[in-house]
Amino acid sequence: AQKITQTQPGMFVQEKEAVTLDCTYDTSDPSYGLFWYKQPSSGEMIFLIYQGSYDQQNATEGRYSLNFQKARKSANLVISASQLGDSAMYFCAMSPKYIFGTGTRLKVLA
Amino acid sequence: SAVISQKPSRDICQRGTSLTIQCQVDSQVTMMFWYRQQPGQSLTLIATANQGSEATYESGFVIDKFPISRPNLTFSTLTVSNMSPEDSSIYLCSVTSGVYEQYFGPGTRLTVT
């Protein structure tokens, strides 16, 4: 069975600062993937970043990076230089089951 | 990439009735997923639908309540049967394409009165 846990229901960050959103997981699958999605108030799901369980390096996509610590079973999302438009719900998800965590609501303050 | 459309975009239904939600993809995909999302909450996986085989349902979801069809590689339907107010939610169709990309439809907002 797979399980995803996000322990931060809400986070605040000052504009231009970096923020880390936590995600831990549990799985018995030797091969899996970890994803982060952004869901703004409009409701659309926006893919941000992916990390494969066998990837040696942490994934990066522009201002997004994934801090993957396999031994600790964590896959935290780091957003650098936060922007007001980053205010949204953020979900961590996992394959092959494609299940989602409970989400973290991020608010960027001007 | 994959572009997904869902019909209807929203509906208001009376309890005891059924609603069928359609999901159309602009390319052939192997795996399709149906999720439910209550307002302000996470996505809960209802079932995974692969073409040519029976859908696989997650714990708490049964075929009699949420029958799914997957007649080809670009189309699927989810029926919400014998609805109650607890079924009010956003229903999302999703597909995987390529190595890992997962794409989502715009959702169907269902209100049961």
PDB file of N, CA and C in Angstrom, chain A residues 21-104:
ATOM      1  N   LEU A  21       7.752  23.075   1.502  1.00  0.00           N
ATOM      2  CA  LEU A  21       6.516  22.355   1.809  1.00  0.00           C
ATOM      3  C   LEU A  21       6.862  20.893   2.010  1.00  0.00           C
ATOM      4  N   ASP A  22       6.418  20.338   3.131  1.00  0.00           N
ATOM      5  CA  ASP A  22       6.828  18.991   3.509  1.00  0.00           C
ATOM      6  C   ASP A  22       5.933  17.908   2.919  1.00  0.00           C
ATOM      7  N   CYS A  23       6.563  16.783   2.626  1.00  0.00           N
ATOM      8  CA  CYS A  23       5.839  15.615   2.140  1.00  0.00           C
ATOM      9  C   CYS A  23       6.611  14.366   2.555  1.00  0.00           C
ATOM     10  N   THR A  24       5.953  13.465   3.235  1.00  0.00           N
ATOM     11  CA  THR A  24       6.556  12.169   3.529  1.00  0.00           C
ATOM     12  C   THR A  24       5.683  11.097   2.907  1.00  0.00           C
ATOM     13  N   TYR A  25       6.294   9.952   2.679  1.00  0.00           N
ATOM     14  CA  TYR A  25       5.553   8.905   1.990  1.00  0.00           C
ATOM     15  C   TYR A  25       5.914   7.551   2.550  1.00  0.00           C
ATOM     16  N   ASP A  26       5.096   6.586   2.201  1.00  0.00           N
ATOM     17  CA  ASP A  26       5.366   5.211   2.580  1.00  0.00           C
ATOM     18  C   ASP A  26       4.900   4.306   1.452  1.00  0.00           C
ATOM     19  N   THR A  27       5.723   3.367   1.094  1.00  0.00           N
ATOM     20  CA  THR A  27       5.371   2.453   0.019  1.00  0.00           C
ATOM     21  C   THR A  27       6.203   1.192   0.118  1.00  0.00           C
ATOM     22  N   SER A  28       5.667   0.111  -0.406  1.00  0.00           N
ATOM     23  CA  SER A  28       6.421  -1.130  -0.503  1.00  0.00           C
ATOM     24  C   SER A  28       6.900  -1.365  -1.936  1.00  0.00           C
ATOM     25  N   ASP A  29       6.523  -0.459  -2.834  1.00  0.00           N
ATOM     26  CA  ASP A  29       6.967  -0.580  -4.225  1.00  0.00           C
ATOM     27  C   ASP A  29       8.434  -0.171  -4.331  1.00  0.00           C
ATOM     28  N   PRO A  30       9.254  -0.955  -4.989  1.00  0.00           N
ATOM     29  CA  PRO A  30      10.662  -0.570  -5.165  1.00  0.00           C
ATOM     30  C   PRO A  30      10.825   0.577  -6.158  1.00  0.00           C
ATOM     31  N   SER A  31       9.876   0.696  -7.075  1.00  0.00           N
ATOM     32  CA  SER A  31       9.929   1.757  -8.078  1.00  0.00           C
ATOM     33  C   SER A  31       8.692   2.632  -7.937  1.00  0.00           C
ATOM     34  N   TYR A  32       8.924   3.907  -7.764  1.00  0.00           N
ATOM     35  CA  TYR A  32       7.798   4.816  -7.575  1.00  0.00           C
ATOM     36  C   TYR A  32       8.214   6.210  -8.015  1.00  0.00           C
ATOM     37  N   GLY A  33       7.233   7.067  -8.133  1.00  0.00           N
ATOM     38  CA  GLY A  33       7.493   8.448  -8.497  1.00  0.00           C
ATOM     39  C   GLY A  33       6.811   9.385  -7.520  1.00  0.00           C
ATOM     40  N   LEU A  34       7.384  10.535  -7.359  1.00  0.00           N
ATOM     41  CA  LEU A  34       6.817  11.539  -6.462  1.00  0.00           C
ATOM     42  C   LEU A  34       6.579  12.823  -7.263  1.00  0.00           C
ATOM     43  N   PHE A  35       5.444  13.418  -7.055  1.00  0.00           N
ATOM     44  CA  PHE A  35       5.012  14.569  -7.844  1.00  0.00           C
ATOM     45  C   PHE A  35       4.558  15.687  -6.908  1.00  0.00           C
ATOM     46  N   TRP A  36       4.636  16.889  -7.440  1.00  0.00           N
ATOM     47  CA  TRP A  36       4.004  18.023  -6.784  1.00  0.00           C
ATOM     48  C   TRP A  36       3.120  18.740  -7.790  1.00  0.00           C
ATOM     49  N   TYR A  37       1.929  19.108  -7.292  1.00  0.00           N
ATOM     50  CA  TYR A  37       0.977  19.840  -8.108  1.00  0.00           C
ATOM     51  C   TYR A  37       0.562  21.106  -7.378  1.00  0.00           C
ATOM     52  N   LYS A  38       0.224  22.101  -8.169  1.00  0.00           N
ATOM     53  CA  LYS A  38      -0.314  23.364  -7.647  1.00  0.00           C
ATOM     54  C   LYS A  38      -1.760  23.465  -8.090  1.00  0.00           C
ATOM     55  N   GLN A  39      -2.628  23.834  -7.159  1.00  0.00           N
ATOM     56  CA  GLN A  39      -4.021  24.050  -7.506  1.00  0.00           C
ATOM     57  C   GLN A  39      -4.439  25.447  -7.047  1.00  0.00           C
ATOM     58  N   PRO A  40      -4.484  26.385  -7.968  1.00  0.00           N
ATOM     59  CA  PRO A  40      -4.939  27.733  -7.604  1.00  0.00           C
ATOM     60  C   PRO A  40      -6.439  27.735  -7.361  1.00  0.00           C
ATOM     61  N   SER A  41      -6.956  28.875  -6.986  1.00  0.00           N
ATOM     62  CA  SER A  41      -8.380  28.962  -6.655  1.00  0.00           C
ATOM     63  C   SER A  41      -9.264  28.646  -7.861  1.00  0.00           C
ATOM     64  N   SER A  42      -8.723  28.734  -9.059  1.00  0.00           N
ATOM     65  CA  SER A  42      -9.484  28.391 -10.262  1.00  0.00           C
ATOM     66  C   SER A  42      -9.794  26.899 -10.340  1.00  0.00           C
ATOM     67  N   GLY A  43      -9.056  26.085  -9.592  1.00  0.00           N
ATOM     68  CA  GLY A  43      -9.340  24.656  -9.529  1.00  0.00           C
ATOM     69  C   GLY A  43      -8.511  23.772 -10.433  1.00  0.00           C
ATOM     70  N   GLU A  44      -7.828  24.332 -11.395  1.00  0.00           N
ATOM     71  CA  GLU A  44      -7.037  23.485 -12.290  1.00  0.00           C
ATOM     72  C   GLU A  44      -5.851  22.889 -11.545  1.00  0.00           C
ATOM     73  N   MET A  45      -5.448  21.718 -11.969  1.00  0.00           N
ATOM     74  CA  MET A  45      -4.298  21.042 -11.382  1.00  0.00           C
ATOM     75  C   MET A  45      -3.101  21.288 -12.289  1.00  0.00           C
ATOM     76  N   ILE A  46      -2.054  21.881 -11.738  1.00  0.00           N
ATOM     77  CA  ILE A  46      -0.869  22.241 -12.508  1.00  0.00           C
ATOM     78  C   ILE A  46       0.304  21.404 -12.027  1.00  0.00           C
ATOM     79  N   PHE A  47       0.869  20.612 -12.931  1.00  0.00           N
ATOM     80  CA  PHE A  47       2.027  19.794 -12.600  1.00  0.00           C
ATOM     81  C   PHE A  47       3.241  20.700 -12.398  1.00  0.00           C
ATOM     82  N   LEU A  48       3.983  20.454 -11.330  1.00  0.00           N
ATOM     83  CA  LEU A  48       5.161  21.275 -11.041  1.00  0.00           C
ATOM     84  C   LEU A  48       6.476  20.522 -11.247  1.00  0.00           C
ATOM     85  N   ILE A  49       6.581  19.329 -10.664  1.00  0.00           N
ATOM     86  CA  ILE A  49       7.880  18.674 -10.627  1.00  0.00           C
ATOM     87  C   ILE A  49       7.712  17.199 -10.326  1.00  0.00           C
ATOM     88  N   TYR A  50       8.671  16.409 -10.798  1.00  0.00           N
ATOM     89  CA  TYR A  50       8.648  14.956 -10.631  1.00  0.00           C
ATOM     90  C   TYR A  50      10.014  14.449 -10.176  1.00  0.00           C
ATOM     91  N   GLN A  51       9.975  13.437  -9.306  1.00  0.00           N
ATOM     92  CA  GLN A  51      11.208  12.770  -8.870  1.00  0.00           C
ATOM     93  C   GLN A  51      10.984  11.267  -8.922  1.00  0.00           C
ATOM     94  N   GLY A  52      11.835  10.563  -9.637  1.00  0.00           N
ATOM     95  CA  GLY A  52      11.758   9.116  -9.677  1.00  0.00           C
ATOM     96  C   GLY A  52      12.545   8.515  -8.519  1.00  0.00           C
ATOM     97  N   SER A  53      12.112   7.353  -8.060  1.00  0.00           N
ATOM     98  CA  SER A  53      12.744   6.746  -6.887  1.00  0.00           C
ATOM     99  C   SER A  53      14.197   6.363  -7.139  1.00  0.00           C
ATOM    100  N   TYR A  54      14.565   6.178  -8.392  1.00  0.00           N
ATOM    101  CA  TYR A  54      15.947   5.799  -8.705  1.00  0.00           C
ATOM    102  C   TYR A  54      16.792   6.971  -9.168  1.00  0.00           C
ATOM    103  N   ASP A  55      16.176   8.146  -9.220  1.00  0.00           N
ATOM    104  CA  ASP A  55      16.946   9.327  -9.634  1.00  0.00           C
ATOM    105  C   ASP A  55      17.978   9.665  -8.559  1.00  0.00           C
ATOM    106  N   GLN A  56      19.199   9.875  -9.007  1.00  0.00           N
ATOM    107  CA  GLN A  56      20.283  10.159  -8.065  1.00  0.00           C
ATOM    108  C   GLN A  56      20.291  11.619  -7.641  1.00  0.00           C
ATOM    109  N   GLN A  57      19.867  12.478  -8.533  1.00  0.00           N
ATOM    110  CA  GLN A  57      19.893  13.906  -8.233  1.00  0.00           C
ATOM    111  C   GLN A  57      18.490  14.417  -7.942  1.00  0.00           C
ATOM    112  N   ASN A  58      18.431  15.454  -7.137  1.00  0.00           N
ATOM    113  CA  ASN A  58      17.155  16.099  -6.853  1.00  0.00           C
ATOM    114  C   ASN A  58      16.643  16.812  -8.092  1.00  0.00           C
ATOM    115  N   ALA A  59      15.341  16.710  -8.316  1.00  0.00           N
ATOM    116  CA  ALA A  59      14.738  17.350  -9.480  1.00  0.00           C
ATOM    117  C   ALA A  59      14.627  18.856  -9.272  1.00  0.00           C
ATOM    118  N   THR A  60      14.789  19.591 -10.361  1.00  0.00           N
ATOM    119  CA  THR A  60      14.605  21.044 -10.327  1.00  0.00           C
ATOM    120  C   THR A  60      13.840  21.457 -11.575  1.00  0.00           C
ATOM    121  N   GLU A  61      12.957  22.446 -11.404  1.00  0.00           N
ATOM    122  CA  GLU A  61      12.207  23.022 -12.517  1.00  0.00           C
ATOM    123  C   GLU A  61      12.037  24.498 -12.228  1.00  0.00           C
ATOM    124  N   GLY A  62      12.933  25.296 -12.782  1.00  0.00           N
ATOM    125  CA  GLY A  62      12.841  26.731 -12.544  1.00  0.00           C
ATOM    126  C   GLY A  62      12.984  27.060 -11.070  1.00  0.00           C
ATOM    127  N   ARG A  63      11.970  27.703 -10.503  1.00  0.00           N
ATOM    128  CA  ARG A  63      12.021  28.081  -9.088  1.00  0.00           C
ATOM    129  C   ARG A  63      11.648  26.935  -8.151  1.00  0.00           C
ATOM    130  N   TYR A  64      11.276  25.807  -8.721  1.00  0.00           N
ATOM    131  CA  TYR A  64      10.873  24.663  -7.907  1.00  0.00           C
ATOM    132  C   TYR A  64      12.008  23.627  -7.841  1.00  0.00           C
ATOM    133  N   SER A  65      12.239  23.119  -6.665  1.00  0.00           N
ATOM    134  CA  SER A  65      13.170  22.009  -6.509  1.00  0.00           C
ATOM    135  C   SER A  65      12.575  21.023  -5.519  1.00  0.00           C
ATOM    136  N   LEU A  66      12.934  19.777  -5.694  1.00  0.00           N
ATOM    137  CA  LEU A  66      12.411  18.726  -4.838  1.00  0.00           C
ATOM    138  C   LEU A  66      13.567  18.175  -4.017  1.00  0.00           C
ATOM    139  N   ASN A  67      13.458  18.282  -2.723  1.00  0.00           N
ATOM    140  CA  ASN A  67      14.478  17.775  -1.807  1.00  0.00           C
ATOM    141  C   ASN A  67      14.120  16.336  -1.460  1.00  0.00           C
ATOM    142  N   PHE A  68      14.722  15.405  -2.181  1.00  0.00           N
ATOM    143  CA  PHE A  68      14.391  13.983  -2.070  1.00  0.00           C
ATOM    144  C   PHE A  68      15.365  13.302  -1.121  1.00  0.00           C
ATOM    145  N   GLN A  69      14.831  12.801  -0.016  1.00  0.00           N
ATOM    146  CA  GLN A  69      15.645  12.050   0.934  1.00  0.00           C
ATOM    147  C   GLN A  69      15.018  10.669   1.071  1.00  0.00           C
ATOM    148  N   LYS A  70      15.566   9.745   0.299  1.00  0.00           N
ATOM    149  CA  LYS A  70      14.956   8.427   0.170  1.00  0.00           C
ATOM    150  C   LYS A  70      14.936   7.670   1.486  1.00  0.00           C
ATOM    151  N   ALA A  71      16.030   7.733   2.228  1.00  0.00           N
ATOM    152  CA  ALA A  71      16.109   6.990   3.492  1.00  0.00           C
ATOM    153  C   ALA A  71      15.075   7.507   4.490  1.00  0.00           C
ATOM    154  N   ARG A  72      14.801   8.778   4.435  1.00  0.00           N
ATOM    155  CA  ARG A  72      13.822   9.366   5.348  1.00  0.00           C
ATOM    156  C   ARG A  72      12.418   9.337   4.760  1.00  0.00           C
ATOM    157  N   LYS A  73      12.308   8.906   3.507  1.00  0.00           N
ATOM    158  CA  LYS A  73      11.026   8.847   2.806  1.00  0.00           C
ATOM    159  C   LYS A  73      10.355  10.218   2.794  1.00  0.00           C
ATOM    160  N   SER A  74      11.134  11.194   2.396  1.00  0.00           N
ATOM    161  CA  SER A  74      10.575  12.533   2.292  1.00  0.00           C
ATOM    162  C   SER A  74      10.863  13.118   0.914  1.00  0.00           C
ATOM    163  N   ALA A  75       9.968  13.983   0.470  1.00  0.00           N
ATOM    164  CA  ALA A  75      10.070  14.598  -0.858  1.00  0.00           C
ATOM    165  C   ALA A  75       9.529  16.014  -0.740  1.00  0.00           C
ATOM    166  N   ASN A  76      10.288  16.861  -0.109  1.00  0.00           N
ATOM    167  CA  ASN A  76       9.831  18.220   0.152  1.00  0.00           C
ATOM    168  C   ASN A  76       9.995  19.110  -1.065  1.00  0.00           C
ATOM    169  N   LEU A  77       9.043  19.991  -1.258  1.00  0.00           N
ATOM    170  CA  LEU A  77       9.086  20.958  -2.347  1.00  0.00           C
ATOM    171  C   LEU A  77       9.655  22.273  -1.829  1.00  0.00           C
ATOM    172  N   VAL A  78      10.638  22.794  -2.535  1.00  0.00           N
ATOM    173  CA  VAL A  78      11.213  24.086  -2.194  1.00  0.00           C
ATOM    174  C   VAL A  78      10.872  25.066  -3.300  1.00  0.00           C
ATOM    175  N   ILE A  79      10.243  26.155  -2.930  1.00  0.00           N
ATOM    176  CA  ILE A  79       9.938  27.228  -3.879  1.00  0.00           C
ATOM    177  C   ILE A  79      10.851  28.395  -3.522  1.00  0.00           C
ATOM    178  N   SER A  80      11.662  28.791  -4.466  1.00  0.00           N
ATOM    179  CA  SER A  80      12.574  29.914  -4.208  1.00  0.00           C
ATOM    180  C   SER A  80      11.938  31.200  -4.725  1.00  0.00           C
ATOM    181  N   ALA A  81      12.353  32.303  -4.143  1.00  0.00           N
ATOM    182  CA  ALA A  81      11.904  33.636  -4.592  1.00  0.00           C
ATOM    183  C   ALA A  81      10.391  33.663  -4.795  1.00  0.00           C
ATOM    184  N   SER A  82       9.648  33.422  -3.723  1.00  0.00           N
ATOM    185  CA  SER A  82       8.192  33.323  -3.808  1.00  0.00           C
ATOM    186  C   SER A  82       7.569  34.562  -4.445  1.00  0.00           C
ATOM    187  N   GLN A  83       6.512  34.297  -5.201  1.00  0.00           N
ATOM    188  CA  GLN A  83       5.762  35.358  -5.863  1.00  0.00           C
ATOM    189  C   GLN A  83       4.318  35.312  -5.384  1.00  0.00           C
ATOM    190  N   LEU A  84       3.627  36.427  -5.510  1.00  0.00           N
ATOM    191  CA  LEU A  84       2.232  36.472  -5.070  1.00  0.00           C
ATOM    192  C   LEU A  84       1.397  35.415  -5.788  1.00  0.00           C
ATOM    193  N   GLY A  85       1.751  35.144  -7.031  1.00  0.00           N
ATOM    194  CA  GLY A  85       1.015  34.147  -7.805  1.00  0.00           C
ATOM    195  C   GLY A  85       1.241  32.717  -7.360  1.00  0.00           C
ATOM    196  N   ASP A  86       2.154  32.531  -6.431  1.00  0.00           N
ATOM    197  CA  ASP A  86       2.379  31.188  -5.898  1.00  0.00           C
ATOM    198  C   ASP A  86       1.334  30.809  -4.846  1.00  0.00           C
ATOM    199  N   SER A  87       0.530  31.757  -4.413  1.00  0.00           N
ATOM    200  CA  SER A  87      -0.511  31.465  -3.423  1.00  0.00           C
ATOM    201  C   SER A  87      -1.502  30.466  -4.022  1.00  0.00           C
ATOM    202  N   ALA A  88      -1.606  29.313  -3.390  1.00  0.00           N
ATOM    203  CA  ALA A  88      -2.426  28.219  -3.927  1.00  0.00           C
ATOM    204  C   ALA A  88      -2.355  27.039  -2.972  1.00  0.00           C
ATOM    205  N   MET A  89      -3.109  25.989  -3.321  1.00  0.00           N
ATOM    206  CA  MET A  89      -2.962  24.703  -2.644  1.00  0.00           C
ATOM    207  C   MET A  89      -1.874  23.918  -3.362  1.00  0.00           C
ATOM    208  N   TYR A  90      -1.060  23.209  -2.592  1.00  0.00           N
ATOM    209  CA  TYR A  90      -0.004  22.383  -3.153  1.00  0.00           C
ATOM    210  C   TYR A  90      -0.197  20.952  -2.678  1.00  0.00           C
ATOM    211  N   PHE A  91      -0.190  20.042  -3.641  1.00  0.00           N
ATOM    212  CA  PHE A  91      -0.396  18.628  -3.334  1.00  0.00           C
ATOM    213  C   PHE A  91       0.833  17.818  -3.714  1.00  0.00           C
ATOM    214  N   CYS A  92       1.193  16.920  -2.834  1.00  0.00           N
ATOM    215  CA  CYS A  92       2.206  15.919  -3.107  1.00  0.00           C
ATOM    216  C   CYS A  92       1.469  14.650  -3.539  1.00  0.00           C
ATOM    217  N   ALA A  93       2.015  13.960  -4.522  1.00  0.00           N
ATOM    218  CA  ALA A  93       1.358  12.749  -5.025  1.00  0.00           C
ATOM    219  C   ALA A  93       2.402  11.693  -5.349  1.00  0.00           C
ATOM    220  N   MET A  94       1.928  10.483  -5.507  1.00  0.00           N
ATOM    221  CA  MET A  94       2.851   9.354  -5.663  1.00  0.00           C
ATOM    222  C   MET A  94       2.321   8.340  -6.662  1.00  0.00           C
ATOM    223  N   SER A  95       3.201   7.839  -7.489  1.00  0.00           N
ATOM    224  CA  SER A  95       2.869   6.739  -8.393  1.00  0.00           C
ATOM    225  C   SER A  95       3.518   5.478  -7.859  1.00  0.00           C
ATOM    226  N   PRO A  96       3.106   4.248  -8.241  1.00  0.00           N
ATOM    227  CA  PRO A  96       2.198   4.002  -9.370  1.00  0.00           C
ATOM    228  C   PRO A  96       0.715   4.104  -9.058  1.00  0.00           C
ATOM    229  N   LYS A  97       0.355   4.357  -7.782  1.00  0.00           N
ATOM    230  CA  LYS A  97      -1.064   4.422  -7.476  1.00  0.00           C
ATOM    231  C   LYS A  97      -1.675   5.783  -7.808  1.00  0.00           C
ATOM    232  N   TYR A  98      -0.846   6.800  -7.949  1.00  0.00           N
ATOM    233  CA  TYR A  98      -1.320   8.157  -8.218  1.00  0.00           C
ATOM    234  C   TYR A  98      -2.285   8.623  -7.135  1.00  0.00           C
ATOM    235  N   ILE A  99      -1.845   8.490  -5.896  1.00  0.00           N
ATOM    236  CA  ILE A  99      -2.609   8.995  -4.748  1.00  0.00           C
ATOM    237  C   ILE A  99      -2.029  10.324  -4.309  1.00  0.00           C
ATOM    238  N   PHE A 100      -2.856  11.104  -3.599  1.00  0.00           N
ATOM    239  CA  PHE A 100      -2.482  12.457  -3.233  1.00  0.00           C
ATOM    240  C   PHE A 100      -2.461  12.648  -1.723  1.00  0.00           C
ATOM    241  N   GLY A 101      -1.609  13.574  -1.273  1.00  0.00           N
ATOM    242  CA  GLY A 101      -1.628  13.985   0.117  1.00  0.00           C
ATOM    243  C   GLY A 101      -2.767  14.957   0.360  1.00  0.00           C
ATOM    244  N   THR A 102      -2.880  15.412   1.603  1.00  0.00           N
ATOM    245  CA  THR A 102      -3.997  16.266   1.989  1.00  0.00           C
ATOM    246  C   THR A 102      -3.816  17.714   1.561  1.00  0.00           C
ATOM    247  N   GLY A 103      -2.599  18.068   1.164  1.00  0.00           N
ATOM    248  CA  GLY A 103      -2.375  19.397   0.631  1.00  0.00           C
ATOM    249  C   GLY A 103      -1.903  20.405   1.655  1.00  0.00           C
ATOM    250  N   THR A 104      -1.225  21.432   1.158  1.00  0.00           N
ATOM    251  CA  THR A 104      -0.780  22.573   1.975  1.00  0.00           C
ATOM    252  C   THR A 104      -1.229  23.843   1.269  1.00  0.00           C
TER     253      THR A 104
END
